[in-house]
XYZ file of C-alpha atoms in Angstrom:
681
model
C -40.347 272.465 87.586
C -40.307 276.002 89.014
C -37.290 277.835 90.315
C -37.509 279.146 93.929
C -36.413 282.728 94.767
C -32.907 283.075 96.140
C -32.400 282.632 99.907
C -29.359 284.559 101.195
C -29.486 282.859 104.623
C -29.709 279.415 103.103
C -26.788 280.148 100.804
C -24.732 281.372 103.756
C -25.498 278.199 105.722
C -24.544 275.996 102.770
C -21.299 277.913 102.341
C -20.463 277.409 106.010
C -21.214 273.713 105.677
C -18.909 273.438 102.685
C -16.154 275.319 104.486
C -16.453 273.024 107.474
C -16.357 269.966 105.241
C -13.216 271.246 103.557
C -11.512 272.304 106.753
C -11.936 268.963 108.529
C -9.656 266.914 106.272
C -6.941 269.532 106.555
C -7.060 269.347 110.314
C -7.065 265.591 110.290
C -4.163 265.537 107.861
C -2.156 267.922 110.012
C -2.842 265.862 113.114
C -1.818 262.730 111.318
C 1.381 264.365 110.106
C 2.178 265.553 113.634
C 1.621 262.048 115.017
C 3.886 260.487 112.404
C 6.665 262.996 113.091
C 6.358 262.414 116.807
C 6.969 258.680 116.577
C 9.618 257.960 113.905
C 10.741 254.783 115.675
C 7.284 253.217 115.402
C 7.176 254.163 111.729
C 10.475 252.464 111.003
C 9.325 249.338 112.826
C 6.060 249.277 110.888
C 7.921 249.210 107.542
C 10.456 246.578 108.568
C 10.757 244.068 105.690
C 10.235 240.375 106.356
C 12.323 237.694 104.698
C 9.988 234.832 105.614
C 6.800 236.006 103.890
C 5.212 234.100 101.040
C 6.673 234.567 97.599
C 3.373 235.838 96.213
C 3.340 238.813 98.605
C 7.048 239.383 97.996
C 6.373 239.503 94.262
C 3.542 241.991 94.835
C 5.720 243.958 97.316
C 2.974 243.678 99.919
C 3.199 242.946 103.625
C 2.576 239.276 104.429
C 1.123 238.161 107.770
C 2.719 234.717 107.177
C -0.475 232.850 107.950
C -0.583 229.060 107.602
C -1.374 227.377 105.291
C -2.237 230.616 103.433
C -1.610 234.216 104.363
C -4.580 236.573 104.641
C -3.783 238.512 101.459
C -3.508 235.427 99.245
C -6.558 233.835 100.829
C -8.827 236.840 100.332
C -7.586 237.552 96.827
C -7.733 233.928 95.736
C -4.020 233.650 94.967
C -1.662 230.719 95.313
C 0.296 231.164 98.558
C 3.774 229.656 98.267
C 6.289 229.725 101.121
C 8.613 227.301 99.364
C 10.720 228.928 96.668
C 8.745 228.360 93.426
C 10.327 227.541 90.085
C 9.225 230.816 88.504
C 11.093 232.906 91.092
C 14.521 232.329 89.517
C 13.358 233.241 85.997
C 12.751 236.924 85.267
C 10.382 236.239 82.385
C 8.409 233.705 84.388
C 8.299 236.067 87.363
C 7.029 238.877 85.155
C 4.388 236.608 83.643
C 3.324 235.419 87.102
C 2.990 239.008 88.269
C 0.814 239.827 85.262
C -1.371 236.814 86.030
C -1.781 237.985 89.623
C -2.776 241.455 88.426
C -5.365 239.899 86.122
C -6.803 237.783 88.959
C -7.089 240.838 91.222
C -8.623 242.810 88.382
C -11.242 240.122 87.757
C -12.013 239.965 91.448
C -12.678 243.687 91.601
C -14.839 243.514 88.491
C -16.800 240.620 89.989
C -17.386 242.562 93.208
C -18.374 245.607 91.180
C -20.880 243.567 89.172
C -22.343 241.894 92.271
C -22.790 245.302 93.932
C -24.567 246.601 90.833
C -26.824 243.539 90.704
C -27.786 243.824 94.386
C -28.563 247.525 93.965
C -30.690 246.928 90.907
C -32.661 244.135 92.599
C -33.476 246.193 95.666
C -34.650 249.217 93.643
C -38.066 249.256 91.909
C -38.147 249.087 88.116
C -38.361 252.271 86.137
C -41.532 253.394 84.427
C -40.071 253.042 80.966
C -38.731 249.496 81.562
C -35.982 250.282 79.064
C -32.838 248.228 78.700
C -29.594 249.560 80.215
C -27.562 251.923 78.100
C -23.900 252.813 78.170
C -24.602 255.518 80.735
C -25.694 252.866 83.195
C -22.182 251.467 83.398
C -20.125 254.645 83.043
C -21.744 256.899 85.620
C -19.027 259.412 86.641
C -20.609 259.770 90.090
C -20.207 256.069 90.904
C -17.302 255.889 93.338
C -17.934 252.437 94.772
C -14.650 250.896 95.918
C -13.802 247.236 95.554
C -13.168 245.203 98.680
C -9.723 245.539 100.161
C -7.406 242.763 101.233
C -8.970 242.757 104.685
C -12.463 242.348 103.273
C -14.309 239.239 104.424
C -15.892 238.750 101.010
C -13.646 237.198 98.376
C -13.706 234.910 95.370
C -10.934 232.391 94.732
C -10.089 232.326 91.030
C -7.484 229.567 91.495
C -9.901 227.047 92.991
C -13.120 225.631 91.556
C -16.269 227.579 92.443
C -18.684 226.076 94.931
C -21.528 224.342 93.173
C -24.383 225.205 93.121
C -23.524 228.783 94.059
C -21.562 229.378 90.894
C -20.520 227.350 87.902
C -19.606 227.841 84.296
C -22.391 225.531 83.199
C -24.518 225.716 86.334
C -25.418 229.389 86.644
C -27.683 229.004 89.671
C -26.711 232.317 91.192
C -27.835 234.442 88.245
C -30.295 233.699 85.450
C -28.512 232.897 82.214
C -28.626 235.264 79.289
C -30.619 232.617 77.422
C -33.606 233.387 79.674
C -33.609 236.924 78.340
C -32.301 236.617 74.788
C -33.730 233.395 73.389
C -37.381 233.921 74.256
C -37.817 236.758 71.756
C -37.017 237.476 68.141
C -34.102 239.801 67.276
C -35.161 243.421 67.166
C -33.832 246.960 66.908
C -35.302 249.990 68.670
C -34.545 253.709 68.822
C -34.828 255.282 72.269
C -35.457 259.014 72.260
C -34.673 260.928 75.460
C -35.836 264.514 75.973
C -34.856 266.845 78.798
C -36.180 270.365 79.393
C -35.484 272.941 82.109
C -38.188 275.204 83.551
C -37.600 278.497 85.380
C -40.706 279.826 87.163
C -42.823 277.406 85.108
C -41.385 278.854 81.913
C -39.594 276.346 79.582
C -36.056 277.473 78.755
C -33.420 274.896 77.763
C -34.427 271.774 75.813
C -32.209 268.786 74.862
C -33.089 265.710 72.790
C -30.963 262.592 72.155
C -31.665 259.372 70.243
C -29.860 256.087 70.986
C -30.256 252.788 69.129
C -30.354 249.362 70.765
C -30.084 246.281 68.545
C -30.081 242.520 69.198
C -29.156 241.608 65.615
C -25.987 239.790 66.605
C -25.230 236.151 67.287
C -25.575 235.497 71.024
C -23.274 233.087 72.881
C -24.534 229.513 73.353
C -26.984 228.771 76.172
C -25.243 228.201 79.481
C -22.391 230.631 78.822
C -21.723 232.967 81.746
C -21.507 236.499 80.406
C -18.516 238.586 81.592
C -19.062 241.356 84.112
C -19.062 244.960 82.967
C -15.787 246.597 83.959
C -15.707 249.803 85.920
C -12.869 251.453 84.048
C -13.515 253.065 80.677
C -12.074 251.269 77.693
C -11.715 247.835 79.301
C -14.955 246.532 77.815
C -13.933 247.526 74.288
C -10.501 246.007 74.850
C -12.015 242.716 75.986
C -14.364 242.530 72.977
C -11.462 243.316 70.669
C -9.370 240.558 72.237
C -12.174 238.005 71.849
C -12.738 238.946 68.205
C -9.024 238.792 67.496
C -8.846 235.282 69.007
C -11.796 234.120 66.928
C -10.193 235.481 63.762
C -6.924 233.708 64.544
C -8.628 230.353 65.143
C -6.306 227.798 63.631
C -7.252 226.304 60.293
C -8.117 222.657 60.842
C -6.564 220.118 58.533
C -9.630 218.299 57.258
C -7.412 215.876 55.323
C -5.344 214.783 58.321
C -6.485 211.149 58.236
C -6.387 208.739 55.353
C -10.105 208.151 54.880
C -12.009 209.843 52.077
C -13.269 213.275 53.108
C -16.348 214.938 51.730
C -18.686 217.785 52.478
C -21.170 217.325 55.323
C -24.500 215.987 54.187
C -27.854 215.820 55.923
C -29.002 212.806 53.947
C -27.210 209.693 55.105
C -28.639 207.028 52.843
C -26.869 203.696 52.486
C -27.655 201.457 49.538
C -27.637 198.051 51.241
C -30.197 195.274 50.821
C -31.253 194.066 54.252
C -34.172 192.337 55.856
C -36.855 194.497 57.405
C -35.662 193.956 60.967
C -32.028 194.629 60.074
C -33.038 197.704 58.092
C -34.654 199.142 61.229
C -31.426 198.489 63.120
C -29.384 200.186 60.407
C -31.669 203.224 60.446
C -31.371 203.349 64.235
C -27.584 203.178 63.977
C -27.363 206.000 61.432
C -29.828 208.250 63.255
C -28.913 207.739 66.910
C -25.581 205.927 67.273
C -23.477 207.431 64.489
C -23.460 211.037 65.859
C -22.220 209.848 69.281
C -19.231 207.695 68.279
C -16.606 210.360 67.502
C -18.042 213.665 68.818
C -14.679 215.460 69.009
C -13.583 214.235 65.603
C -16.958 215.329 64.214
C -16.316 218.798 65.651
C -12.842 218.976 64.108
C -14.032 217.655 60.733
C -17.222 219.759 60.720
C -19.602 216.810 60.840
C -18.365 214.805 57.860
C -16.861 211.808 59.686
C -19.974 209.660 59.396
C -20.321 210.113 55.643
C -16.560 209.871 55.009
C -15.497 207.036 57.311
C -18.292 204.885 58.698
C -20.962 204.820 55.981
C -18.568 203.734 53.183
C -17.363 200.880 55.390
C -20.948 199.723 55.877
C -21.291 199.181 52.137
C -17.901 197.566 51.522
C -17.129 195.631 54.724
C -19.421 192.756 55.701
C -17.877 192.288 59.155
C -18.083 196.027 59.823
C -21.778 196.054 58.830
C -22.708 193.248 61.226
C -20.685 194.961 63.969
C -22.664 198.194 63.522
C -25.988 196.319 63.471
C -25.013 194.600 66.718
C -24.112 197.969 68.253
C -27.445 199.408 67.069
C -29.329 196.584 68.803
C -27.352 197.136 72.001
C -28.020 200.882 71.879
C -31.716 200.271 71.290
C -31.835 197.896 74.242
C -30.006 200.317 76.534
C -31.839 203.529 75.605
C -35.343 202.106 75.222
C -34.926 199.835 78.262
C -36.181 196.917 76.190
C -35.918 193.450 77.705
C -36.743 190.310 75.796
C -35.487 187.497 73.650
C -36.031 189.354 70.377
C -33.508 192.141 70.947
C -31.066 189.721 72.598
C -31.303 187.440 69.583
C -30.517 190.380 67.301
C -27.428 191.218 69.356
C -26.108 187.668 69.435
C -26.965 186.989 65.783
C -24.962 189.939 64.486
C -22.184 189.357 67.018
C -21.767 185.825 65.715
C -21.945 187.006 62.092
C -19.197 189.557 62.776
C -16.852 186.953 64.246
C -17.559 184.532 61.380
C -16.843 187.199 58.757
C -13.567 188.135 60.488
C -12.465 184.503 60.742
C -13.208 183.917 57.053
C -11.188 186.971 56.054
C -8.303 185.923 58.306
C -8.263 182.439 56.774
C -8.087 183.949 53.308
C -5.317 186.306 54.508
C -6.707 189.241 52.570
C -8.429 192.589 53.152
C -6.412 193.243 56.279
C -7.538 196.873 56.446
C -11.199 195.834 56.498
C -10.573 193.215 59.162
C -8.743 195.802 61.274
C -11.568 198.316 60.928
C -14.192 195.769 61.974
C -12.118 194.566 64.938
C -11.525 198.119 66.125
C -15.262 198.679 65.814
C -15.937 195.702 68.069
C -13.743 197.321 70.729
C -14.441 201.037 70.433
C -18.138 200.995 69.503
C -18.770 198.754 72.498
C -17.322 201.536 74.676
C -19.997 203.873 73.303
C -23.141 201.780 73.850
C -22.341 198.698 75.934
C -23.669 198.238 79.460
C -21.552 196.884 82.279
C -24.437 194.731 83.544
C -25.176 193.070 80.196
C -25.162 189.316 80.821
C -24.964 188.255 77.162
C -21.799 186.283 76.346
C -19.104 188.267 74.580
C -15.380 188.144 73.849
C -13.337 190.479 76.134
C -11.931 193.580 74.498
C -8.300 192.650 75.173
C -8.706 189.420 73.203
C -9.969 191.448 70.260
C -6.963 193.716 70.711
C -4.607 190.770 70.252
C -6.005 190.458 66.736
C -5.568 194.211 66.291
C -1.943 193.872 67.350
C -1.310 191.198 64.716
C -3.078 193.150 61.962
C -1.316 196.428 62.745
C 2.033 194.641 62.706
C 1.196 192.857 59.452
C 0.266 196.183 57.824
C 3.533 197.703 59.160
C 1.654 200.746 60.515
C 4.015 201.455 63.479
C 6.976 201.809 61.128
C 5.028 203.954 58.680
C 4.029 206.503 61.315
C 7.442 206.659 63.030
C 9.756 206.569 60.012
C 11.162 210.076 59.547
C 12.499 209.258 56.081
C 9.042 208.354 54.771
C 6.801 211.345 55.346
C 3.114 210.412 55.124
C 0.742 212.954 53.616
C -2.084 211.502 55.718
C -2.018 209.671 59.025
C -3.499 206.147 59.040
C -6.740 206.482 60.994
C -6.653 202.854 62.121
C -3.235 203.387 63.732
C -4.489 206.478 65.585
C -7.533 204.651 66.966
C -5.332 201.677 67.840
C -2.958 203.948 69.769
C -5.822 205.490 71.759
C -7.151 202.063 72.756
C -3.641 200.731 73.394
C -2.527 203.531 75.740
C -5.647 203.838 77.868
C -6.313 200.095 77.731
C -2.848 199.491 79.184
C -3.721 201.692 82.167
C -6.869 199.611 82.694
C -4.821 196.412 82.984
C -1.720 197.799 84.692
C 0.625 196.807 81.874
C 2.837 198.528 79.328
C 1.203 199.531 76.011
C 1.852 197.174 73.128
C 3.330 199.882 70.908
C 4.989 201.895 73.691
C 8.263 202.058 71.745
C 6.480 203.711 68.814
C 4.913 206.342 71.095
C 8.309 207.019 72.676
C 9.853 207.607 69.259
C 7.015 209.946 68.287
C 7.406 211.852 71.548
C 11.122 212.416 70.918
C 10.736 213.168 67.216
C 11.354 216.743 66.091
C 10.087 216.293 62.521
C 6.918 214.200 62.801
C 5.722 213.953 66.427
C 1.974 213.816 65.816
C -0.167 210.721 65.487
C -3.596 212.385 65.277
C -4.683 211.718 68.866
C -5.569 215.384 69.345
C -7.731 215.419 66.215
C -9.398 212.141 67.202
C -10.180 212.633 70.903
C -9.028 216.160 71.781
C -5.974 215.380 73.952
C -2.550 216.541 72.807
C -0.386 213.731 71.436
C 2.539 214.402 73.785
C 0.324 214.090 76.872
C -0.912 210.727 75.617
C 2.671 209.598 74.984
C 3.516 210.459 78.602
C 0.490 208.493 79.847
C 1.997 205.574 77.941
C 5.284 206.101 79.799
C 3.457 206.162 83.155
C 1.796 202.843 82.265
C 5.239 201.412 81.479
C 6.484 202.646 84.859
C 3.566 200.965 86.631
C 4.424 197.700 84.876
C 8.034 198.027 86.075
C 6.787 198.699 89.599
C 4.818 195.445 89.507
C 7.964 193.645 88.372
C 9.801 194.763 91.526
C 11.443 198.127 90.813
C 12.953 199.559 94.015
C 11.371 202.625 95.595
C 14.321 204.988 95.006
C 14.471 204.257 91.283
C 10.673 204.461 91.089
C 10.569 207.899 92.727
C 13.344 209.101 90.412
C 11.303 208.116 87.354
C 8.158 209.644 88.860
C 9.975 212.954 89.319
C 11.343 212.851 85.761
C 7.941 212.118 84.249
C 6.413 214.906 86.328
C 8.898 217.323 84.779
C 8.033 216.000 81.314
C 4.333 216.624 81.949
C 5.201 220.163 83.040
C 6.981 220.769 79.728
C 3.733 220.173 77.845
C 2.331 223.299 79.526
C 5.010 225.599 78.078
C 2.989 227.051 75.212
C -0.439 226.259 76.633
C -2.613 229.343 77.164
C -4.687 227.508 79.752
C -8.344 226.463 79.849
C -11.204 228.877 79.327
C -14.684 228.884 77.814
C -14.393 227.102 74.429
C -16.525 229.546 72.474
C -15.624 232.280 70.020
C -16.942 235.824 70.238
C -19.723 234.954 67.783
C -20.882 232.065 69.984
C -19.530 229.207 67.859
C -17.565 226.353 69.404
C -13.796 226.738 69.146
C -12.214 223.318 68.414
C -8.809 224.741 69.289
C -9.857 225.900 72.776
C -11.894 222.742 73.343
C -8.749 220.726 72.641
C -6.806 222.869 75.120
C -9.403 222.229 77.818
C -9.485 218.480 77.158
C -5.675 218.375 77.133
C -5.575 220.161 80.496
C -8.020 217.607 81.925
C -5.967 214.656 80.667
C -2.758 216.301 81.900
C -4.118 216.633 85.440
C -5.461 213.068 85.335
C -1.997 211.906 84.212
C -0.422 213.654 87.213
C -2.896 211.931 89.552
C -2.145 208.590 87.903
C 1.590 209.253 88.319
C 1.234 210.243 91.985
C -0.648 207.028 92.730
C 2.522 205.063 91.902
C 4.517 206.702 94.717
C 4.986 204.407 97.738
C 2.712 205.407 100.616
C 0.281 207.303 98.379
C -2.972 208.441 100.004
C -5.878 210.356 98.405
C -6.009 212.635 101.473
C -2.529 214.039 100.806
C -2.511 217.745 100.026
C -0.964 217.377 96.578
C -3.615 214.876 95.494
C -6.466 216.963 96.884
C -5.162 220.017 95.039
C -4.921 218.126 91.740
C -8.506 216.877 92.068
C -9.774 220.404 92.760
C -7.896 221.765 89.736
C -9.297 218.963 87.601
C -12.809 219.859 88.733
C -12.327 223.492 87.724
C -11.034 222.456 84.276
C -13.904 220.026 83.668
C -16.359 222.852 84.333
C -15.080 224.491 81.134
C -16.015 221.509 78.948
C -19.556 221.529 77.507
C -21.894 219.108 79.244
C -25.187 217.411 78.524
C -26.166 215.008 75.717
C -24.506 217.304 73.168
C -21.385 217.818 75.277
C -18.167 215.856 75.575
C -18.323 214.223 79.019
C -18.703 210.752 77.497
C -15.346 211.229 75.764
C -13.663 211.871 79.127
C -14.549 208.602 80.870
C -10.906 207.826 81.667
C -10.365 211.302 83.143
C -13.422 210.988 85.384
C -12.261 207.525 86.474
C -8.748 208.619 87.477
C -9.835 211.847 89.171
C -12.945 210.441 90.837
C -11.202 207.372 92.251
C -9.097 209.585 94.570
C -11.722 212.234 95.392
C -12.554 212.489 99.078
C -15.910 212.530 100.779
C -15.920 216.347 101.011
C -14.415 216.920 97.581
C -16.271 219.221 95.193
C -15.582 216.674 92.457
C -18.318 214.355 93.679
C -21.049 216.988 93.575
C -19.804 218.180 90.196
C -19.785 214.618 88.842
C -23.349 214.011 90.027
C -24.425 217.235 88.322
C -22.880 216.075 85.057
C -24.676 212.731 85.380
C -27.989 214.547 85.828
C -27.310 216.700 82.764
C -26.510 213.654 80.625
C -29.754 211.944 81.595
C -30.184 208.437 80.174
C -26.899 208.751 78.245
C -25.041 208.391 81.555
C -26.305 204.817 82.012
C -24.466 203.074 79.178
C -21.110 203.077 77.432
C -17.815 203.745 79.164
C -19.304 206.669 81.072
C -21.994 204.417 82.550
C -19.294 201.975 83.610
C -17.339 204.765 85.292
C -20.465 205.888 87.161
C -21.051 202.418 88.591
C -17.372 201.853 89.380
C -16.881 205.189 91.163
C -19.934 204.635 93.325
C -18.448 201.307 94.427
C -15.061 202.909 95.109
C -16.593 205.785 97.083
C -18.706 203.438 99.167
C -15.694 201.390 100.227
C -13.417 204.411 100.682
C -15.933 206.243 102.886
C -16.457 203.177 105.071
C -12.747 202.383 105.432
C -10.907 203.274 108.643
C -8.138 205.915 108.325
C -4.627 204.565 108.788
C -1.768 206.311 110.638
C 0.862 207.974 108.462
C 4.606 208.406 108.960
C 4.223 211.970 110.317
C 1.775 210.924 113.038
C -1.467 211.974 111.302
C -4.177 209.741 109.880
C -4.651 209.298 106.149
C -7.494 207.871 104.124
C -6.616 204.495 102.574
C -6.288 204.244 98.809
C -9.004 202.000 97.374
C -7.817 200.852 93.960
C -10.517 200.991 91.292
C -8.734 198.121 89.537
C -9.188 195.921 92.615
C -12.904 196.754 92.667
C -13.229 195.704 89.017
C -11.481 192.393 89.668
C -13.625 191.750 92.726
C -16.815 192.446 90.754
C -15.632 190.491 87.727
C -15.872 193.556 85.484
C -13.642 193.272 82.445
C -14.562 196.197 80.242
C -12.727 199.115 78.693
C -13.370 202.606 80.116
C -12.073 205.073 77.549
């Protein structure tokens, strides 16, 4: 480029323009100062403090317009607007923590608006000639002075409520293409980008600068479907965030791979079982090992790093005749459900192995020996059926609760409740059969509206200070204390059926609600369950699953209150929170939705017609594909559709305050009406 000769007149005009631009703010400032001094009374009235504003604005020391049900500031910033004195207000530490959380929400909002502005600008502008990837200069331009939206801005994102699908979602990134579209379609590479800049004066080269920057993709990307964080505007925040993520991944808790009492071994890819079977049964066994085995305990497989099949199930196939026939029956059912096979041959296989399982169990019971093997096979009849069984299967079968009566007798005979609750006898390993029994017992009691069989044992474990854990978190992901409280809620429902008065009932509901709140004391809250290197974090996955079960427990507890209606504000808020938590749990055939059948049942049964839960649930069904048609999840899908159909067609009833409320359609009543008697866990 050539340099033009100096222009004295042009320089003088530019100087005058600069002087005018500098002089105008001074004049405006002076006029503003004069106006403020002239009206001190108006100024004092403008800064009058209100004592009736929401506590969120009072904590932020901001003016509140006292809008109902939410003030403008809280609504636009996505904050919880509370006019009633909250519990954290009287505690300095809790108030300080709440203020820090609000700052973080506002900070994320500004970063999100910053990122969206950058994306819109980049889309509208044509691509550069070099088509190079963005460098650090792209995100740290000192001339970028774009301000985030203020409180009065009409564009906002609510971080305390679930995002609107399909506009935005943790696992439904419809708004932006996922990073997998860019990163996983090419091999890792590393390039050096050389940038040269040279200045010309009168077509004569003078100053020359050359810089070389390196861009590399030789790092482990996050899993597909992960929403990448926005680039922050302030310097240093990106490095701080990366450091925090790496520090969390390094402090990932060490899992106790010897928690349960079955033999543990290293994961193996070859799962060969030395059993002599007929050709047809051998095909069923191969189908069970290849397709059914990985889906039975997905969370336990994650915690044990994939060794559960070789350590627990495969040894039982070789040593337990009843267990073997149970697994072959389950394999035939899975084959029938997934392959959509109809015919006498597959039905004969199911019934033949079902009968052989019952005969083997009866023979062992008559001999009064091998109680552990009988218990394992009986638990398999109950739990494996929840993984592959179909609700519309017309083949004759024994109901799960009749099998559980045998489990009750065997567990009592083996003295497992005393072993796990005795503080004087510390067990080095938790009996796996007792843990699986407890899971079926607690959630099965909620299905029937009765108290759990071993509720006293769970109560003792909940109150124990030395040995409170039963392995429920390691087995299914939910914290043990939350499961113990679900057991207490089931006991309360049984007392309600027996005629407990409303005042006593509400007192117990309030007490249990406080107990559920105590389980959140040291909980860091749900977030994406992946480490910085992209691997799944079992610890964070357990936190997310625990949060989902905790919210479902609150909904279950609220349904016991006299006059409960799904359209009440508290219930609607709990369902929305549950939806936002479930978005942070991996979905699809390799996800964990099928392990949350009970959560989907409790939350979905009270979701309204306009609730975001319904659309979210349908999206999860689509992502599961054929796997959403069988097992407990398939039963929940069919049951919720029946509940929603009746709830949407029901006429609203008048409430005590003069408004109309949607009637509560009990999912348990629908099951009894349809004659469905299956376990949804």
